[in-house]
Amino acid sequence: MDREILVTRSSMPDLDEYVNEIRTLWDTHRLTNMGPKHREFQDKLRDYLEVENIELFTNGHMAIELTLQALNLQGEVITTPFTFASTTHAIIRNCLRPVFCDIDPFNYTLDVEQLESLVTDKTCAILPVHVYGNVCNIEEIERIAKKHELKVIYDACHAFGETYNNRGIGQYGDVSCFSFHATKVFNSIEGGAATYRDKHIGEILYDLKNFGIHGKEEVSAVGANAKMNEFCAAMGLCNLRHIDEEIAKRKKVADRYREHLEGVDGLQLNVTQSGVKSNYAYYPVVFEEKEFGATREEVFDRLAEEGILARKYFYPLTNAFSAFHGEFDVTKTPVALHISKRVLTLPLYSDLALEDVDRICELILECGTR
Ligand code: T4K
């Protein structure tokens, strides 16, 4: 191909729309610290996500990290290793111990069959991930959490705008954390949010994102700085106007992949989940060499030769990171290990041409018949 196709491409509004949105900043010089754009964006998101409570952050990671801090947790947190670094790092940076649970082989979220066997008297919380926008087994997670009095914090960074059983995904668990990073279905350049059930958690989150400052002369908590600025909020406001259209376009791309790849021996496509309104966040395909005739690496390399840069989200597993010096036994999460060695996330974004999807699939299918 004469141009590169990357795994994703940020959605952006028309330049004029953004310029118009930020114009008032030149009048007010109010660039950050919960200004009018921040307030408007937060209100609009509350409606869009169908949640009662929301707090904006500078990114998805700080939403997760500060949520764990706000809940004042101690001990062990059961989580998945099949995720981005952020999820595991947020646990460890709070001096908590991650306990890795294996994943479901088809939707790649926490394996609820194994989950309860990992609960000990040190367990304080479960941190599942709606990975690729696939919704976790919420009923079972809630049952287990209730039985053992555990907090549930969903990493919903891939699940923007999704609903489960007609309720915004952010309504589930004690807290759900979203990312609005440039690479996500919905972006505010960088950004994130926590949606939560208990209003009191919101007060703590606010303190933690703004140095614990209350008014001009009182600092009543030891907080960090994780505020969203006005330029990011303005980008979020613009992108929010177009989000439904964006997701509809992503669906067309995902459907086209499925037309070409469904039913091919040795290819496992992503699940369609009942009760879920999907956002088509990623297009993961698992390559089983024996049945397909080529490895994930061979497909990755062949696509790269043509300038198509798919990604191995999520390889390596977080429990295999060199940062942890072999502290965690990856063989205890065999399904996650198997999938992470075989999965490739194919390019998926709203303005990816369907002809490009055809070409990508052609190249993939050729790999299998070589
Ligand atoms: N939890 C989960 C499950 C997550 O996946 C993430 C983030 C988080 C928590 C934390 O949320 P944030 O703190 O990030 O809000 C990317 C993203 O940086 C990261 O947000 C995302 N997950 C992760 C899955 O992917 P990289 O290192 O793969 O990104 P990068 O720079 O290689 O970009 C990938 C492709 O995206 C590029 O090839 C081109 C395109 N791109 C990238 C950028 C930066 C754009 O089109 N525009 C851009 O500005 O991590």
XYZ file of C-alpha atoms and ligand atoms in Angstrom:
420
model
C 0.000 0.000 0.000
C 1.174 3.528 -0.690
C 0.270 4.803 2.787
C 0.319 3.425 6.285
C -2.793 2.150 7.994
C -2.425 2.227 11.746
C -4.426 0.295 14.309
C -6.509 3.371 14.987
C -6.788 7.044 14.100
C -8.104 9.722 16.404
C -11.554 11.061 15.639
C -11.476 14.838 15.283
C -14.200 17.407 14.702
C -13.915 19.938 11.867
C -11.232 22.454 12.718
C -13.793 25.273 12.623
C -15.964 23.510 15.156
C -13.063 23.173 17.594
C -11.850 26.734 17.018
C -15.341 27.949 17.720
C -15.479 25.898 20.905
C -12.199 27.257 22.274
C -12.743 30.868 21.139
C -14.107 31.976 24.510
C -10.899 30.833 26.208
C -9.184 33.814 24.575
C -11.691 36.126 26.251
C -11.624 34.554 29.694
C -8.038 33.244 29.898
C -9.535 30.486 32.009
C -7.564 27.464 30.829
C -7.949 24.918 33.607
C -9.069 24.292 37.212
C -12.632 23.173 36.566
C -13.675 26.043 34.305
C -16.924 26.360 32.313
C -15.932 23.862 29.599
C -15.087 21.296 32.257
C -18.458 21.818 33.908
C -20.397 21.651 30.657
C -18.529 18.543 29.498
C -19.117 16.810 32.818
C -22.855 17.567 32.654
C -23.189 16.391 29.062
C -21.299 13.191 29.815
C -23.501 12.456 32.814
C -26.450 12.424 30.429
C -24.741 10.546 27.631
C -23.350 7.833 29.900
C -26.685 7.615 31.758
C -25.066 7.892 35.180
C -25.915 9.881 38.266
C -22.400 10.746 39.398
C -19.266 11.510 37.422
C -15.874 13.086 38.017
C -13.552 14.056 35.180
C -9.813 13.367 35.194
C -6.758 14.172 33.157
C -6.738 10.591 31.815
C -8.212 7.145 32.369
C -5.233 5.950 34.364
C -5.541 8.633 37.017
C -9.255 7.853 37.279
C -8.380 4.248 38.190
C -5.386 5.026 40.377
C -7.155 7.702 42.404
C -10.332 5.605 42.670
C -8.365 2.823 44.359
C -6.897 5.423 46.691
C -10.311 6.992 47.369
C -11.737 3.633 48.412
C -8.964 3.358 51.010
C -8.218 -0.248 50.129
C -5.667 -2.557 51.656
C -4.535 -6.066 50.734
C -5.286 -7.986 47.552
C -7.185 -6.957 44.426
C -8.356 -9.654 42.025
C -7.845 -8.547 38.441
C -6.995 -9.653 34.908
C -3.533 -9.755 33.331
C -5.090 -9.372 29.854
C -5.174 -5.602 29.829
C -3.131 -2.456 29.289
C -0.352 -1.670 31.780
C -2.519 0.940 33.455
C -4.878 -1.477 35.234
C -2.130 -3.420 37.009
C 0.063 -0.384 37.637
C -2.823 1.432 39.332
C -3.094 -1.445 41.816
C 0.629 -1.664 42.523
C 1.095 2.113 42.762
C -1.495 2.027 45.566
C 0.658 -0.537 47.443
C -2.004 -3.169 46.831
C -1.249 -6.690 45.608
C -2.746 -7.821 42.295
C -4.025 -11.390 42.263
C -4.384 -12.458 38.652
C -7.464 -14.348 37.580
C -7.627 -16.133 34.222
C -9.922 -14.961 31.435
C -12.845 -16.368 29.499
C -11.495 -17.867 26.220
C -14.162 -16.190 24.084
C -14.876 -12.732 25.509
C -11.469 -12.329 27.251
C -12.921 -10.795 30.438
C -12.434 -12.231 33.965
C -13.217 -15.951 34.205
C -15.935 -15.933 36.840
C -15.573 -19.717 37.268
C -12.154 -19.115 38.771
C -12.816 -15.787 40.444
C -14.287 -16.952 43.749
C -11.490 -19.477 44.376
C -9.034 -16.539 44.496
C -10.847 -14.722 47.304
C -8.887 -14.818 50.574
C -9.263 -12.977 53.860
C -6.915 -10.337 52.397
C -9.054 -9.619 49.319
C -10.520 -6.120 49.363
C -11.692 -5.556 45.786
C -12.199 -6.870 42.275
C -10.898 -4.830 39.331
C -12.314 -6.391 36.149
C -11.808 -4.906 32.672
C -14.471 -4.649 29.958
C -11.658 -5.480 27.559
C -12.193 -4.496 23.895
C -15.585 -3.229 25.077
C -16.689 -6.797 25.915
C -18.832 -6.561 28.996
C -17.729 -8.662 31.987
C -20.049 -11.179 33.627
C -21.558 -8.465 35.803
C -24.122 -10.670 37.578
C -21.544 -13.181 38.820
C -19.040 -10.491 39.766
C -21.726 -8.683 41.767
C -22.833 -11.916 43.451
C -19.291 -12.784 44.525
C -18.522 -9.217 45.619
C -21.663 -9.035 47.720
C -21.052 -12.409 49.342
C -17.483 -11.492 50.358
C -18.089 -7.754 50.901
C -15.669 -6.662 48.191
C -15.575 -3.403 46.266
C -15.921 -3.617 42.484
C -14.097 -1.103 40.312
C -14.620 -1.654 36.600
C -11.910 -0.599 34.192
C -14.358 0.630 31.558
C -11.691 2.391 29.513
C -12.798 0.470 26.390
C -16.514 0.675 27.083
C -17.454 4.298 26.405
C -21.125 4.699 25.558
C -22.008 1.051 25.953
C -25.145 -0.123 27.678
C -25.882 -3.431 29.343
C -29.514 -4.455 29.792
C -30.466 -0.921 28.729
C -28.451 0.718 31.499
C -25.316 2.792 30.991
C -22.295 0.572 31.638
C -21.027 3.109 34.193
C -23.943 2.309 36.472
C -22.432 -1.042 37.431
C -20.002 -1.668 40.287
C -18.966 0.818 42.965
C -16.993 2.812 40.407
C -16.364 2.546 36.649
C -13.402 4.290 35.043
C -13.385 5.533 31.446
C -10.592 6.732 29.168
C -10.964 9.503 26.606
C -7.465 9.040 25.193
C -6.793 9.977 21.563
C -6.817 6.285 20.580
C -10.239 5.551 22.035
C -13.735 5.372 20.498
C -14.346 8.764 22.078
C -11.550 11.194 22.880
C -10.932 14.494 24.594
C -7.275 14.334 23.414
C -6.330 12.971 26.853
C -8.987 12.507 29.474
C -10.902 10.174 31.691
C -13.758 9.896 34.129
C -14.948 7.912 37.092
C -18.660 7.223 37.490
C -19.689 6.095 40.942
C -22.588 5.040 43.111
C -21.781 6.656 46.468
C -21.719 10.481 46.386
C -19.174 10.518 49.196
C -16.621 8.817 46.903
C -17.055 11.762 44.528
C -16.019 14.214 47.235
C -12.854 12.203 47.906
C -12.107 11.894 44.187
C -12.446 15.651 43.801
C -9.979 16.197 46.646
C -7.546 13.712 45.164
C -7.587 15.350 41.744
C -7.177 18.877 43.080
C -4.672 18.849 45.963
C -7.471 18.580 48.556
C -8.118 22.294 48.065
C -11.462 23.663 49.270
C -11.945 27.354 48.626
C -9.159 29.900 48.901
C -7.917 29.185 52.390
C -8.520 25.561 53.149
C -6.646 22.420 52.186
C -8.343 19.540 53.933
C -6.850 16.493 52.187
C -3.573 15.383 50.630
C -4.421 15.237 46.945
C -2.588 15.088 43.652
C -3.241 17.020 40.443
C -5.308 15.118 37.900
C -7.640 17.798 36.541
C -8.883 17.949 32.978
C -8.028 21.263 31.285
C -10.383 23.415 29.219
C -8.862 22.544 25.820
C -9.436 18.844 26.455
C -12.957 19.476 27.722
C -13.644 21.540 24.572
C -12.432 18.672 22.359
C -14.654 16.330 24.340
C -17.661 18.606 23.827
C -17.081 18.659 20.068
C -16.506 14.911 19.736
C -19.539 14.132 21.867
C -21.769 15.818 19.243
C -20.659 13.223 16.689
C -20.210 10.114 18.793
C -23.290 8.179 17.660
C -22.365 8.710 14.024
C -18.769 7.621 14.792
C -19.903 4.403 16.440
C -22.264 3.656 13.533
C -19.329 3.997 11.123
C -17.180 1.730 13.301
C -19.942 -0.872 13.142
C -19.795 -0.823 9.337
C -16.047 -1.500 9.443
C -16.502 -4.292 12.005
C -19.298 -5.853 9.935
C -17.098 -5.815 6.838
C -14.308 -7.644 8.688
C -16.845 -10.221 9.831
C -18.133 -10.740 6.271
C -14.638 -11.730 5.171
C -13.320 -13.566 8.201
C -16.277 -15.327 9.792
C -16.223 -19.116 9.496
C -12.564 -19.302 8.437
C -10.893 -22.281 10.165
C -8.486 -21.221 12.902
C -9.732 -17.636 13.239
C -11.605 -16.652 16.369
C -13.520 -13.404 15.979
C -14.846 -11.297 18.831
C -18.122 -12.301 20.461
C -21.437 -10.529 19.998
C -22.912 -10.267 23.493
C -26.640 -10.297 24.142
C -27.969 -7.355 26.126
C -24.966 -5.218 25.137
C -25.060 -2.118 22.939
C -21.515 -2.310 21.617
C -19.193 0.564 20.720
C -16.972 -1.501 18.358
C -13.868 -0.364 20.172
C -11.395 -2.946 18.841
C -11.276 -5.750 16.291
C -9.378 -8.619 17.934
C -8.750 -11.821 15.978
C -7.139 -14.920 17.531
C -5.035 -16.966 15.123
C -4.748 -20.712 15.791
C -1.795 -21.767 13.653
C -2.722 -25.430 13.128
C -6.187 -24.744 11.808
C -5.477 -21.442 10.067
C -2.095 -22.271 8.560
C -0.172 -19.213 9.814
C 0.854 -17.765 13.154
C -0.141 -14.395 14.566
C 3.474 -13.270 14.050
C 3.408 -14.230 10.365
C 0.190 -12.318 9.814
C 1.517 -9.319 11.766
C 4.720 -9.269 9.671
C 2.908 -9.685 6.360
C 0.544 -6.811 7.143
C 3.480 -4.673 8.300
C 5.253 -5.299 4.957
C 2.242 -3.637 3.353
C 2.251 -0.719 5.785
C -0.648 -2.052 7.853
C 0.246 -1.786 11.507
C -2.040 -4.055 13.499
C -1.235 -4.335 17.211
C -0.774 -7.178 19.657
C -3.152 -5.815 22.296
C -2.598 -7.306 24.886
C 0.818 -8.944 24.636
C 2.698 -9.430 26.882
C 0.320 -10.079 29.745
C 0.783 -7.568 32.538
C 1.810 -10.364 34.949
C 4.746 -11.061 32.603
C 6.095 -7.483 32.553
C 9.837 -7.272 33.179
C 9.042 -4.532 35.706
C 7.848 -7.282 38.077
C 11.006 -9.438 37.766
C 9.130 -12.743 37.575
C 7.114 -12.071 40.734
C 3.916 -13.414 39.182
C 3.460 -16.892 37.742
C 2.048 -16.477 34.231
C 1.258 -20.192 33.987
C -1.521 -19.592 36.521
C -3.433 -17.705 33.830
C -3.068 -20.199 30.945
C -6.010 -19.003 28.875
C -4.813 -15.404 29.012
C -1.322 -16.596 28.040
C -2.700 -18.578 25.108
C -4.801 -15.696 23.798
C -2.118 -13.045 24.267
C 0.315 -15.083 22.121
C -2.209 -15.406 19.316
C -4.285 -12.235 19.229
C -3.973 -9.368 16.810
C -6.145 -6.259 16.915
C -6.804 -5.155 13.359
C -7.124 -1.507 12.265
C -10.501 -0.106 13.253
C -11.601 3.504 13.161
C -14.597 5.377 11.863
C -13.154 6.603 8.577
C -11.250 3.447 7.665
C -12.313 2.769 4.061
C -14.179 -0.473 3.483
C -11.863 -1.119 0.503
C -8.960 -1.020 2.952
C -10.728 -3.597 5.117
C -11.143 -5.775 1.994
C -7.426 -5.531 1.268
C -6.434 -6.268 4.880
C -8.635 -9.360 4.899
C -7.273 -10.496 1.531
C -3.721 -10.308 2.896
C -4.704 -12.175 6.058
C -6.464 -14.940 4.160
C -3.492 -15.320 1.820
C -1.268 -15.939 4.869
C -3.459 -18.879 5.828
C -3.192 -20.556 2.451
C 0.542 -20.178 1.823
N -7.185 0.663 31.039
C -7.194 0.111 29.809
C -7.822 -1.228 29.613
C -6.609 0.796 28.736
O -6.584 0.227 27.504
C -6.038 2.058 28.952
C -5.401 2.783 27.862
C -6.099 2.617 30.255
C -6.665 1.870 31.269
C -5.543 3.971 30.600
O -6.234 5.030 29.949
P -5.416 6.387 29.603
O -4.670 6.807 30.868
O -4.491 6.123 28.462
O -6.513 7.364 29.280
C -2.605 3.234 23.653
C -3.146 4.375 24.490
O -2.146 5.315 24.832
C -3.852 3.943 25.731
O -4.731 5.001 26.095
C -4.667 2.682 25.523
N -5.227 2.205 26.745
C -3.833 1.604 24.894
C -4.626 0.341 24.640
O -3.361 2.062 23.651
P -0.191 2.708 22.807
O 1.126 2.828 23.473
O -0.499 1.454 22.086
O -0.490 3.964 21.839
P 0.245 4.436 20.526
O 0.834 5.778 20.768
O 1.135 3.362 20.006
O -0.984 4.635 19.533
C -1.632 3.579 18.864
C -2.114 4.082 17.522
O -3.105 5.084 17.691
C -1.040 4.737 16.676
O -0.464 3.784 15.861
C -1.766 5.795 15.880
C -2.996 6.090 16.680
N -2.911 7.399 17.342
C -2.103 7.544 18.442
C -2.014 8.758 19.096
C -1.129 8.898 20.298
C -3.671 8.476 16.863
O -4.389 8.345 15.878
N -3.572 9.672 17.502
C -2.781 9.873 18.603
O -2.740 10.977 19.151
O -1.273 2.959 23.971
